[in-house]
Short mmCIF file of C-alpha atoms in Angstrom, two decimals:
data_model
loop_
_atom_site.label_atom_id
_atom_site.label_comp_id
_atom_site.label_asym_id
_atom_site.label_seq_id
_atom_site.Cartn_x
_atom_site.Cartn_y
_atom_site.Cartn_z
CA MET R 1 32.43 -4.51 -8.42
CA LEU R 2 30.62 -6.58 -11.00
CA LEU R 3 32.62 -8.76 -13.37
CA ILE R 4 30.44 -8.72 -16.45
CA PRO R 5 30.97 -11.31 -19.20
CA CYS R 6 30.54 -9.38 -22.43
CA PRO R 7 29.42 -11.96 -25.04
CA PHE R 8 31.84 -10.32 -27.51
CA CYS R 9 34.89 -9.42 -25.38
CA GLY R 10 34.82 -11.63 -22.37
CA LYS R 11 34.84 -10.78 -18.69
CA ARG R 12 35.46 -7.11 -17.81
CA ASP R 13 35.04 -4.84 -14.82
CA GLU R 14 31.77 -3.01 -14.46
CA HIS R 15 33.24 0.42 -15.02
CA GLU R 16 33.73 -0.42 -18.74
CA PHE R 17 29.95 -0.78 -19.10
CA THR R 18 26.91 1.45 -19.23
CA TYR R 19 23.66 0.19 -17.69
CA ALA R 20 20.68 0.41 -19.98
CA ARG R 21 17.85 -0.72 -17.68
CA GLU R 22 15.11 -3.24 -18.00
CA ALA R 23 15.23 -5.46 -21.10
CA HIS R 24 12.39 -6.86 -23.31
CA ILE R 25 10.20 -3.70 -23.23
CA ALA R 26 8.83 -3.83 -26.75
CA ARG R 27 7.65 -0.51 -28.28
CA PRO R 28 3.92 -0.79 -29.05
CA THR R 29 3.01 -1.03 -32.68
CA ASN R 30 -0.56 0.25 -32.22
CA GLY R 31 0.39 3.50 -30.48
CA GLU R 32 -2.37 5.49 -32.09
CA GLN R 33 -5.03 3.31 -30.57
CA MET R 34 -3.47 3.26 -27.08
CA SER R 35 -4.85 5.18 -24.10
CA ASP R 36 -2.79 7.45 -21.98
CA ALA R 37 -2.81 4.77 -19.19
CA GLU R 38 -1.44 2.20 -21.63
CA TRP R 39 1.30 4.61 -22.67
CA ALA R 40 2.14 5.18 -19.03
CA GLN R 41 2.57 1.42 -18.57
CA TYR R 42 4.96 1.26 -21.53
CA LEU R 43 6.89 4.42 -20.76
CA PHE R 44 7.20 4.50 -16.97
CA MET R 45 6.01 1.35 -15.15
CA ARG R 46 8.83 -1.07 -14.32
CA LYS R 47 9.11 -4.59 -12.82
CA ASN R 48 11.87 -3.56 -10.43
CA PRO R 49 12.12 -7.07 -9.02
CA LYS R 50 13.86 -8.18 -5.86
CA GLY R 51 15.48 -11.20 -7.47
CA VAL R 52 16.25 -11.97 -11.14
CA HIS R 53 16.22 -8.89 -13.28
CA TYR R 54 16.53 -9.06 -17.08
CA GLU R 55 18.41 -6.00 -18.13
CA ARG R 56 20.48 -4.45 -20.89
CA TRP R 57 24.15 -3.36 -20.67
CA MET R 58 26.37 -1.66 -23.21
CA HIS R 59 30.13 -2.27 -23.36
CA ALA R 60 30.93 1.46 -23.62
CA LYS R 61 34.63 1.20 -23.25
CA GLY R 62 34.96 -1.92 -25.34
CA CYS R 63 33.02 -3.20 -28.32
CA ARG R 64 30.17 -0.61 -27.69
CA ARG R 65 27.52 -3.32 -28.33
CA TYR R 66 24.40 -3.88 -26.34
CA PHE R 67 23.48 -7.17 -24.83
CA ASN R 68 21.15 -8.67 -22.19
CA VAL R 69 22.01 -9.88 -18.80
CA ALA R 70 20.00 -11.86 -16.23
CA ARG R 71 21.24 -10.73 -12.78
CA ASP R 72 20.10 -11.12 -9.21
CA THR R 73 19.42 -7.68 -7.71
CA VAL R 74 20.12 -8.92 -4.22
CA THR R 75 23.31 -10.98 -4.64
CA HIS R 76 24.41 -9.41 -7.95
CA GLU R 77 25.09 -12.91 -9.28
CA ILE R 78 24.96 -12.99 -13.07
CA TYR R 79 22.94 -16.02 -14.26
CA ALA R 80 22.97 -15.53 -18.03
CA VAL R 81 24.29 -13.24 -20.72
CA TYR R 82 22.61 -13.29 -24.14
CA GLU R 83 22.44 -11.22 -27.27
CA MET R 84 19.84 -8.61 -28.15
CA GLY R 85 16.76 -10.08 -29.73
CA GLN R 86 17.02 -13.39 -27.97
CA PRO R 87 14.28 -14.45 -25.55
CA ALA R 88 14.76 -14.19 -21.81
CA PRO R 89 16.05 -17.54 -20.45
CA ALA R 90 14.20 -19.07 -17.51
CA ILE R 91 16.40 -18.93 -14.43
CA GLU R 92 16.20 -21.84 -11.97
CA ARG R 93 17.84 -20.75 -8.74
CA GLU R 94 19.22 -23.01 -6.11
CA ASN R 95 18.49 -20.77 -3.21
CA GLY R 96 14.75 -20.81 -4.08
CA ARG R 97 14.21 -17.05 -3.68
CA MET N 1 1.70 9.85 29.88
CA LYS N 2 5.26 9.84 28.81
CA GLN N 3 8.07 11.31 30.83
CA HIS N 4 8.64 14.88 29.74
CA TYR N 5 12.21 15.54 28.67
CA SER N 6 13.73 18.65 30.26
CA ILE N 7 16.84 19.75 32.07
CA PHE N 8 15.02 18.96 35.32
CA THR N 9 14.33 15.36 34.21
CA LEU N 10 17.88 15.07 33.22
CA ALA N 11 19.09 16.31 36.61
CA ARG N 12 16.64 14.08 38.50
CA ASN N 13 17.84 11.03 36.54
CA ALA N 14 21.46 11.93 36.97
CA VAL N 15 20.93 11.72 40.74
CA SER N 16 19.75 8.13 40.33
CA TYR N 17 22.67 7.28 38.04
CA HIS N 18 20.39 7.24 34.92
CA GLU N 19 18.93 3.90 35.96
CA ASN N 20 15.29 5.02 36.04
CA TRP N 21 14.63 6.37 32.57
CA THR N 22 11.44 4.93 31.20
CA GLU N 23 11.11 3.39 27.75
CA ALA N 24 10.52 5.91 24.95
CA TRP N 25 7.87 3.72 23.30
CA ARG N 26 6.11 0.40 24.04
CA SER N 27 6.49 -2.81 22.10
CA PRO N 28 2.96 -4.13 22.06
CA ASP N 29 1.59 -7.22 20.33
CA PRO N 30 -0.47 -6.42 17.24
CA LYS N 31 -4.21 -6.10 17.80
CA PRO N 32 -6.58 -8.02 15.43
CA ALA N 33 -7.50 -4.82 13.56
CA TYR N 34 -6.75 -1.10 13.30
CA ASP N 35 -8.31 1.94 11.69
CA VAL N 36 -5.03 2.67 9.89
CA ILE N 37 -1.94 0.54 9.34
CA ILE N 38 1.30 2.27 8.28
CA VAL N 39 3.74 -0.13 6.64
CA GLY N 40 7.32 1.05 7.29
CA GLY N 41 8.83 2.40 10.53
CA GLY N 42 11.24 4.89 9.10
CA GLY N 43 11.07 8.61 9.57
CA HIS N 44 8.30 9.15 7.01
CA GLY N 45 6.14 6.30 8.34
CA LEU N 46 6.48 7.37 11.94
CA ALA N 47 5.94 11.02 11.04
CA THR N 48 2.73 9.95 9.23
CA ALA N 49 1.51 8.08 12.32
CA TYR N 50 2.41 11.02 14.55
CA TYR N 51 0.46 13.51 12.42
CA LEU N 52 -2.50 11.13 12.07
CA ALA N 53 -2.84 11.29 15.86
CA LYS N 54 -1.90 14.92 16.34
CA GLU N 55 -3.68 16.61 13.47
CA HIS N 56 -6.54 14.28 12.76
CA GLY N 57 -7.19 12.51 16.10
CA ILE N 58 -6.80 9.02 14.64
CA THR N 59 -5.01 6.93 17.22
CA ASN N 60 -6.18 3.38 16.52
CA VAL N 61 -3.08 3.04 14.30
CA ALA N 62 -0.24 0.54 13.99
CA VAL N 63 3.13 1.17 12.49
CA ILE N 64 4.57 -2.11 11.15
CA GLU N 65 8.31 -2.36 10.60
CA LYS N 66 10.13 -5.45 9.31
CA GLY N 67 13.32 -4.57 11.06
CA TRP N 68 14.08 -1.90 13.63
CA LEU N 69 12.93 1.75 13.64
CA GLY N 70 14.98 3.90 11.31
CA GLY N 71 17.14 1.05 10.16
CA GLY N 72 16.55 1.76 6.47
CA ASN N 73 17.25 4.94 4.67
CA THR N 74 16.44 7.05 7.77
CA GLY N 75 19.64 5.76 9.29
CA ARG N 76 21.63 5.74 6.07
CA ASN N 77 21.33 9.22 4.55
CA THR N 78 23.61 12.23 4.85
CA THR N 79 21.06 14.18 6.95
CA ILE N 80 20.86 17.27 4.70
CA VAL N 81 17.79 19.50 5.08
CA ARG N 82 16.96 22.19 2.53
CA SER N 83 14.04 23.50 0.43
CA ASN N 84 15.86 25.08 -2.56
CA TYR N 85 13.76 23.41 -5.30
CA LEU N 86 13.14 24.82 -8.80
CA TRP N 87 9.47 24.04 -9.51
CA ASP N 88 6.53 25.53 -7.55
CA GLU N 89 5.16 22.15 -6.61
CA SER N 90 8.35 20.95 -5.06
CA ALA N 91 9.09 24.30 -3.48
CA HIS N 92 5.80 24.26 -1.63
CA LEU N 93 6.24 20.72 -0.44
CA TYR N 94 9.85 20.99 0.72
CA GLU N 95 9.35 24.44 2.23
CA HIS N 96 6.35 23.04 4.14
CA SER N 97 8.71 20.44 5.48
CA LEU N 98 11.46 22.88 6.36
CA LYS N 99 9.03 25.01 8.34
CA LEU N 100 8.05 21.90 10.33
CA TRP N 101 11.73 21.15 10.94
CA GLU N 102 12.21 24.55 12.46
CA GLY N 103 9.80 23.69 15.30
CA LEU N 104 10.29 20.02 15.39
CA SER N 105 12.37 19.59 18.56
CA GLN N 106 9.90 21.63 20.60
CA ASP N 107 6.91 19.94 19.00
CA LEU N 108 8.26 16.43 19.78
CA ASN N 109 9.88 17.32 23.03
CA TYR N 110 12.88 15.47 21.55
CA ASN N 111 16.12 17.03 20.37
CA VAL N 112 16.47 16.25 16.70
CA MET N 113 19.67 18.44 16.66
CA PHE N 114 18.45 20.45 13.66
CA SER N 115 21.25 22.79 12.82
CA GLN N 116 20.53 25.47 10.24
CA ARG N 117 24.18 26.01 9.45
CA GLY N 118 23.67 27.02 5.79
CA LEU N 119 23.94 25.11 2.55
CA LEU N 120 26.20 26.05 -0.34
CA SER N 121 25.61 24.69 -3.87
CA THR N 122 28.63 25.38 -5.93
CA ALA N 123 28.86 26.11 -9.65
CA HIS N 124 31.91 25.21 -11.68
CA THR N 125 31.21 26.39 -15.22
CA VAL N 126 29.58 29.39 -16.84
CA HIS N 127 26.55 27.29 -17.65
CA ASP N 128 26.37 25.82 -14.22
CA MET N 129 26.27 29.42 -12.86
CA GLN N 130 23.46 30.36 -15.30
CA ALA N 131 21.39 27.41 -14.19
CA LEU N 132 22.08 28.23 -10.58
CA ARG N 133 20.95 31.85 -11.09
CA ARG N 134 17.72 30.70 -12.71
CA ARG N 135 17.10 28.35 -9.80
CA VAL N 136 17.80 31.00 -7.12
CA TYR N 137 15.47 33.47 -8.75
CA ALA N 138 12.68 30.87 -8.95
CA ILE N 139 13.18 29.97 -5.34
CA GLN N 140 13.05 33.64 -4.29
CA LEU N 141 9.75 34.11 -6.24
CA ASN N 142 8.34 31.34 -4.07
CA GLY N 143 9.27 33.35 -1.03
CA ILE N 144 12.07 30.91 0.05
CA ASP N 145 15.41 32.23 1.25
CA SER N 146 18.18 31.83 -1.31
CA GLU N 147 21.01 34.00 -2.45
CA ILE N 148 23.90 33.98 -4.89
CA LEU N 149 27.47 34.30 -3.76
CA ASP N 150 30.38 35.13 -6.08
CA ARG N 151 33.71 33.36 -5.81
CA GLU N 152 35.19 35.76 -3.26
CA GLN N 153 32.07 35.48 -1.08
CA VAL N 154 32.20 31.67 -1.32
CA ALA N 155 35.84 31.72 -0.34
CA ALA N 156 35.01 33.91 2.67
CA TYR N 157 31.98 31.74 3.68
CA CYS N 158 33.76 28.38 3.36
CA PRO N 159 37.44 29.03 3.65
CA ILE N 160 38.58 25.36 3.12
CA LEU N 161 36.88 25.06 -0.26
CA ASP N 162 39.49 25.42 -3.05
CA CYS N 163 38.43 28.62 -4.80
CA SER N 164 41.72 29.31 -6.44
CA PRO N 165 41.54 30.17 -10.19
CA ASN N 166 43.69 27.22 -11.22
CA ALA N 167 41.64 24.58 -9.26
CA ARG N 168 40.74 21.47 -11.13
CA TYR N 169 37.04 22.36 -10.67
CA PRO N 170 37.14 26.18 -10.42
CA VAL N 171 34.39 27.70 -8.28
CA PHE N 172 32.46 30.31 -10.26
CA GLY N 173 30.07 31.01 -7.41
CA ALA N 174 27.41 29.30 -5.36
CA SER N 175 23.87 29.48 -4.18
CA LEU N 176 23.33 29.73 -0.41
CA GLN N 177 20.28 28.75 1.62
CA ARG N 178 21.07 29.95 5.13
CA ARG N 179 18.04 28.09 6.62
CA GLY N 180 19.43 24.84 5.18
CA GLY N 181 21.48 22.44 7.27
CA VAL N 182 21.59 19.03 8.91
CA ALA N 183 19.71 17.09 11.58
CA ARG N 184 20.31 13.97 13.64
CA HIS N 185 18.70 11.29 11.56
CA ASP N 186 18.06 8.63 14.23
CA ALA N 187 16.62 11.22 16.57
CA VAL N 188 13.99 12.08 14.02
CA ALA N 189 12.69 8.47 13.90
CA TRP N 190 12.96 8.10 17.65
CA GLY N 191 11.30 11.45 18.39
CA TYR N 192 8.38 10.68 16.04
CA ALA N 193 8.02 7.11 17.50
CA ARG N 194 7.94 8.44 21.03
CA GLY N 195 5.37 11.13 20.08
CA ALA N 196 3.20 8.63 18.21
CA ASP N 197 3.43 6.07 21.03
CA ALA N 198 2.48 8.67 23.59
CA ARG N 199 -0.75 9.30 21.62
CA GLY N 200 -1.65 5.61 21.76
CA ILE N 201 -0.24 4.37 18.44
CA ASP N 202 1.15 0.85 18.40
CA ILE N 203 4.72 0.49 17.03
CA ILE N 204 5.36 -3.11 16.00
CA GLN N 205 8.90 -3.96 15.05
CA ASN N 206 10.31 -7.16 13.60
CA CYS N 207 7.08 -7.76 11.73
CA GLU N 208 7.34 -8.01 8.00
CA VAL N 209 4.35 -7.50 5.63
CA THR N 210 4.08 -10.50 3.36
CA GLY N 211 0.87 -9.57 1.52
CA PHE N 212 -2.28 -7.46 1.44
CA LYS N 213 -5.75 -8.68 2.02
CA ILE N 214 -7.80 -7.19 -0.86
CA GLU N 215 -11.56 -7.74 -1.32
CA ASN N 216 -13.45 -6.25 -4.31
CA GLY N 217 -10.60 -3.95 -5.17
CA LYS N 218 -10.44 -2.67 -1.62
CA VAL N 219 -7.76 -3.29 0.94
CA VAL N 220 -9.03 -4.74 4.29
CA GLY N 221 -5.82 -5.65 6.00
CA VAL N 222 -2.26 -7.01 5.75
CA GLU N 223 -0.64 -10.42 6.10
CA THR N 224 2.46 -10.33 8.26
CA THR N 225 5.06 -12.59 9.79
CA ARG N 226 3.15 -12.14 13.03
CA GLY N 227 -0.23 -13.01 11.48
CA SER N 228 -3.05 -11.36 9.75
CA ILE N 229 -4.06 -7.81 10.81
CA GLY N 230 -7.21 -6.05 9.68
CA ALA N 231 -7.24 -2.38 8.65
CA ARG N 232 -9.71 0.07 7.22
CA LYS N 233 -6.94 1.95 5.50
CA VAL N 234 -3.25 1.10 4.75
CA GLY N 235 -0.43 3.56 4.11
CA VAL N 236 2.73 2.14 2.61
CA VAL N 237 5.96 4.07 3.25
CA VAL N 238 8.79 1.68 2.52
CA ALA N 239 11.19 3.59 0.23
CA GLY N 240 13.33 1.15 -1.81
CA HIS N 241 11.00 -1.73 -1.31
CA CYS N 242 7.85 0.03 -2.59
CA GLY N 243 8.04 -1.85 -5.86
CA VAL N 244 8.00 -5.19 -3.96
CA LEU N 245 4.88 -4.12 -2.00
CA ALA N 246 3.12 -2.75 -5.09
CA GLY N 247 3.77 -6.16 -6.61
CA MET N 248 2.03 -7.78 -3.64
CA ALA N 249 -0.97 -5.52 -4.29
CA GLY N 250 -0.96 -6.31 -8.01
CA PHE N 251 0.10 -3.10 -9.64
CA ARG N 252 3.36 -1.55 -10.85
CA LEU N 253 5.08 1.70 -10.03
CA PRO N 254 7.37 3.89 -12.21
CA ILE N 255 10.14 3.22 -9.85
CA GLU N 256 13.52 1.48 -9.89
CA SER N 257 15.52 0.69 -6.78
CA HIS N 258 19.19 1.58 -6.60
CA PRO N 259 21.83 1.76 -3.94
CA LEU N 260 22.89 5.15 -2.74
CA GLN N 261 26.19 5.26 -0.94
CA ALA N 262 27.41 7.41 1.90
CA MET N 263 30.46 7.35 4.08
CA VAL N 264 32.19 9.08 6.99
CA SER N 265 35.75 9.98 7.80
CA GLU N 266 37.56 9.65 11.09
CA PRO N 267 36.47 12.38 13.50
CA ILE N 268 38.44 15.60 13.39
CA LYS N 269 38.11 19.05 15.00
CA PRO N 270 35.56 21.44 13.53
CA VAL N 271 36.74 22.37 10.03
CA LEU N 272 33.56 22.75 7.90
CA ASN N 273 31.06 25.28 8.98
CA CYS N 274 28.31 24.54 6.44
CA VAL N 275 26.97 21.95 4.02
CA VAL N 276 28.62 21.97 0.66
CA MET N 277 27.11 20.40 -2.42
CA SER N 278 28.41 20.20 -5.94
CA GLY N 279 26.04 18.94 -8.58
CA GLN N 280 28.55 19.43 -11.32
CA VAL N 281 31.31 17.19 -9.95
CA HIS N 282 28.85 15.22 -7.74
CA VAL N 283 29.71 15.23 -4.14
CA TYR N 284 28.17 16.74 -0.98
CA VAL N 285 29.76 16.98 2.49
CA SER N 286 29.04 18.20 5.94
CA GLN N 287 30.65 17.69 9.36
CA SER N 288 28.73 15.90 12.04
CA ASP N 289 28.69 17.02 15.68
CA LYS N 290 31.00 14.08 16.48
CA GLY N 291 33.51 15.55 14.01
CA GLU N 292 33.23 13.02 11.23
CA LEU N 293 32.89 14.34 7.80
CA VAL N 294 29.85 12.84 6.04
CA PHE N 295 30.09 12.45 2.30
CA GLY N 296 27.69 11.29 -0.41
CA ALA N 297 27.44 11.20 -4.13
CA GLY N 298 25.16 9.73 -6.73
CA ILE N 299 23.37 6.42 -7.05
CA ASP N 300 24.86 3.24 -8.34
CA THR N 301 23.60 3.00 -11.87
CA TYR N 302 21.99 -0.47 -11.87
CA ASN N 303 18.98 -1.82 -10.06
CA SER N 304 19.83 -3.40 -6.74
CA TYR N 305 18.43 -4.30 -3.33
CA SER N 306 21.84 -4.98 -1.81
CA GLN N 307 22.72 -2.49 0.86
CA TYR N 308 26.32 -2.08 -0.21
CA GLY N 309 27.60 -0.10 -3.21
CA SER N 310 30.07 -0.49 -5.99
CA PRO N 311 33.60 0.93 -5.72
CA PRO N 312 33.61 3.05 -8.99
CA VAL N 313 31.09 5.40 -7.34
CA VAL N 314 33.26 5.81 -4.27
CA GLU N 315 36.30 6.47 -6.49
CA ASN N 316 34.46 9.24 -8.46
CA MET N 317 33.21 10.79 -5.29
CA LEU N 318 36.59 10.89 -3.63
CA ASN N 319 38.14 12.39 -6.80
CA ALA N 320 35.64 15.23 -6.62
CA LEU N 321 36.03 15.70 -2.89
CA THR N 322 39.75 15.86 -2.73
CA GLU N 323 39.83 18.34 -5.66
CA LEU N 324 37.27 20.63 -4.00
CA PHE N 325 38.80 20.20 -0.55
CA PRO N 326 42.57 19.44 -0.82
CA ILE N 327 42.68 19.51 2.99
CA PHE N 328 40.67 16.30 3.11
CA GLY N 329 43.29 14.42 1.03
CA ARG N 330 44.88 12.56 4.02
CA LEU N 331 41.78 11.76 5.99
CA ARG N 332 41.05 8.16 6.72
CA PHE N 333 37.69 6.54 6.24
CA LEU N 334 35.69 5.09 9.06
CA ARG N 335 32.62 3.54 7.43
CA GLN N 336 30.91 3.18 4.09
CA TRP N 337 27.34 1.92 3.46
CA ALA N 338 24.42 2.13 1.12
CA GLY N 339 20.65 2.46 1.34
CA ILE N 340 18.16 1.41 -1.30
CA VAL N 341 16.51 4.39 -2.88
CA ASP N 342 13.34 4.34 -4.95
CA THR N 343 14.00 6.50 -8.02
CA CYS N 344 11.24 8.05 -10.08
CA PRO N 345 11.59 9.07 -13.73
CA ASP N 346 11.09 12.74 -12.77
CA ALA N 347 13.09 12.66 -9.50
CA SER N 348 9.94 13.58 -7.54
CA PRO N 349 8.02 11.50 -5.02
CA ILE N 350 4.67 9.77 -5.39
CA ILE N 351 2.18 10.54 -2.65
CA GLY N 352 -1.40 9.45 -2.66
CA LYS N 353 -3.97 6.96 -3.85
CA THR N 354 -3.29 3.70 -5.73
CA PRO N 355 -5.49 1.47 -7.94
CA ILE N 356 -6.57 -0.31 -4.77
CA GLU N 357 -9.15 1.54 -2.69
CA ASN N 358 -8.02 2.66 0.76
CA LEU N 359 -4.44 1.69 -0.02
CA PHE N 360 -2.16 4.73 -0.13
CA PHE N 361 1.50 4.87 -1.17
CA ASN N 362 4.11 7.44 -0.19
CA CYS N 363 7.33 6.57 -2.17
CA GLY N 364 9.68 7.65 -4.86
CA TRP N 365 11.65 10.08 -2.70
CA GLY N 366 14.69 8.64 -4.34
CA THR N 367 17.88 10.28 -3.19
CA GLY N 368 16.32 13.18 -1.18
CA GLY N 369 13.75 11.91 1.20
CA PHE N 370 15.29 12.75 4.57
CA LYS N 371 14.82 16.52 4.27
CA ALA N 372 11.11 15.94 3.57
CA THR N 373 10.41 13.67 6.54
CA PRO N 374 8.12 16.03 8.54
CA GLY N 375 6.36 17.45 5.51
CA SER N 376 5.93 14.06 3.94
CA GLY N 377 4.38 12.62 7.07
CA HIS N 378 2.17 15.69 7.48
CA VAL N 379 0.69 15.65 3.96
CA PHE N 380 0.38 11.89 3.90
CA ALA N 381 -1.47 11.80 7.21
CA HIS N 382 -3.95 14.31 5.70
CA THR N 383 -4.27 12.18 2.56
CA ILE N 384 -4.99 9.00 4.53
CA ALA N 385 -7.31 10.73 7.06
CA THR N 386 -9.46 12.52 4.58
CA GLY N 387 -9.15 10.20 1.61
CA GLU N 388 -8.22 13.16 -0.51
CA PRO N 389 -4.69 14.52 -1.17
CA HIS N 390 -3.33 17.41 0.79
CA LYS N 391 -3.02 20.46 -1.47
CA PHE N 392 0.81 20.20 -1.41
CA ALA N 393 0.61 16.47 -2.14
CA ALA N 394 -1.97 16.62 -4.98
CA PRO N 395 0.56 17.33 -7.82
CA PHE N 396 2.54 14.26 -6.72
CA ALA N 397 -0.13 11.70 -7.45
CA LEU N 398 0.60 8.54 -9.32
CA GLU N 399 -1.72 9.76 -12.14
CA ARG N 400 0.90 12.32 -13.20
CA PHE N 401 2.59 9.48 -15.22
CA THR N 402 -0.62 9.07 -17.19
CA THR N 403 -1.48 12.82 -17.58
CA GLY N 404 2.15 13.68 -18.34
CA TYR N 405 2.24 16.36 -15.62
CA LEU N 406 5.78 15.38 -14.51
CA ILE N 407 7.72 17.44 -11.98
CA ASP N 408 11.21 17.24 -13.30
CA GLU N 409 13.54 17.91 -10.43
CA HIS N 410 16.64 16.16 -11.74
CA GLY N 411 18.53 19.47 -11.43
CA ALA N 412 17.72 19.90 -7.81
CA ALA N 413 17.15 16.47 -6.53
CA GLY N 414 19.61 14.42 -8.52
CA VAL N 415 22.43 15.40 -6.23
CA ALA N 416 21.63 16.35 -2.75
CA HIS N 417 20.23 14.27 -0.02
#
């Protein structure tokens, strides 16, 4: 069970939240000029890292606001929580993975 | 030549107190180079190696496995086998696999304990029933056995399922695939390993791939924890870790890795005669030959490579299970675990070429790869051997995410495994 620190409500159990997948995927502004392959990259291709994953969560059973989380996909440790629109923080990890 | 397994072999070894059985496969050191390297010693990888040798005569092959054979999703699934898929492309692929299952124990001379005990998919609302009818008719048009049962027929076929009108999840009916069933998952990996080894293929365990050797956009070998190994072609069949290996080769896949949980109860006397799946309330269950009830549900929602799952998924699954089967309410659990599944946006696999020449990927089976093990290996071996996709594999190429030709099987594949 994850204990997720919502930036607006504080720490809550994971079942209060909805997962909203990889963060920082910006919708292209030049869509009309893009090839099908470039659209495929935007729409479907994902980093899916084994390690730090920057992802979005929504506090569905609380404030219902979206925010970003930097979480380790192996240990599930949450390194950072930050609001939408903020840049991804660099994560220095002690275990060196 | 390997020892042939038969009742006579069994009797002969019984006389010598079972002390003279020979090893089922060798554990050789890696050679400097191979014609083909298969990365991943699960069911799909070993099946690929087996069919490379059997169907295409390619025996200078190594299967490289970072852990032990079948230690990943092959040993972690709920062993359900079926071919009741909606779309033609999937129906052909999974039916191809089911036909191979039907002769697999004889083909491998290894008992994979394939039991076609029948597979019920229940419907719990009017709309569920309409969707189920549509799927059954589509399956029948592809020449695959599938039939519709009404509530009384379901109650007669599976008496312990709560079909009473006032049930929390009333049963409106079900689809039944009589050729569906279960198999012994470990035996599938071991049987293919033994068959591949007997044909001269090297199976190398405890050897992790750490990188690819790529020259001018063409793969020429792999880097491993046991040194560098050359290869003319490389096939990667690593399920949940395919994104990690694609990263090593410098491209991305439309895949995210999630834990999928399963669990077993304490063993009890035979009580469940078939496989029961409910997509609507999300649980599937069968009874193993040991007597344990084997349950599963949906994936954990968030990306993860940890082979354990989160408790809310277990809670939801048990809620559904005990409503459908009140008789299971007092059973105790024996084990719970998770495997890392590689989920695709359209819930269909990716089989075929990659941006790197001579590097082939077979991945994205998500929550439903076990049933496809023989078919997957068969079509992937063809793809590697000839360099062109098998006709059943062609629609499942990576390019479909560029062309938009997606094969949306969430209705069929999002539940059952």
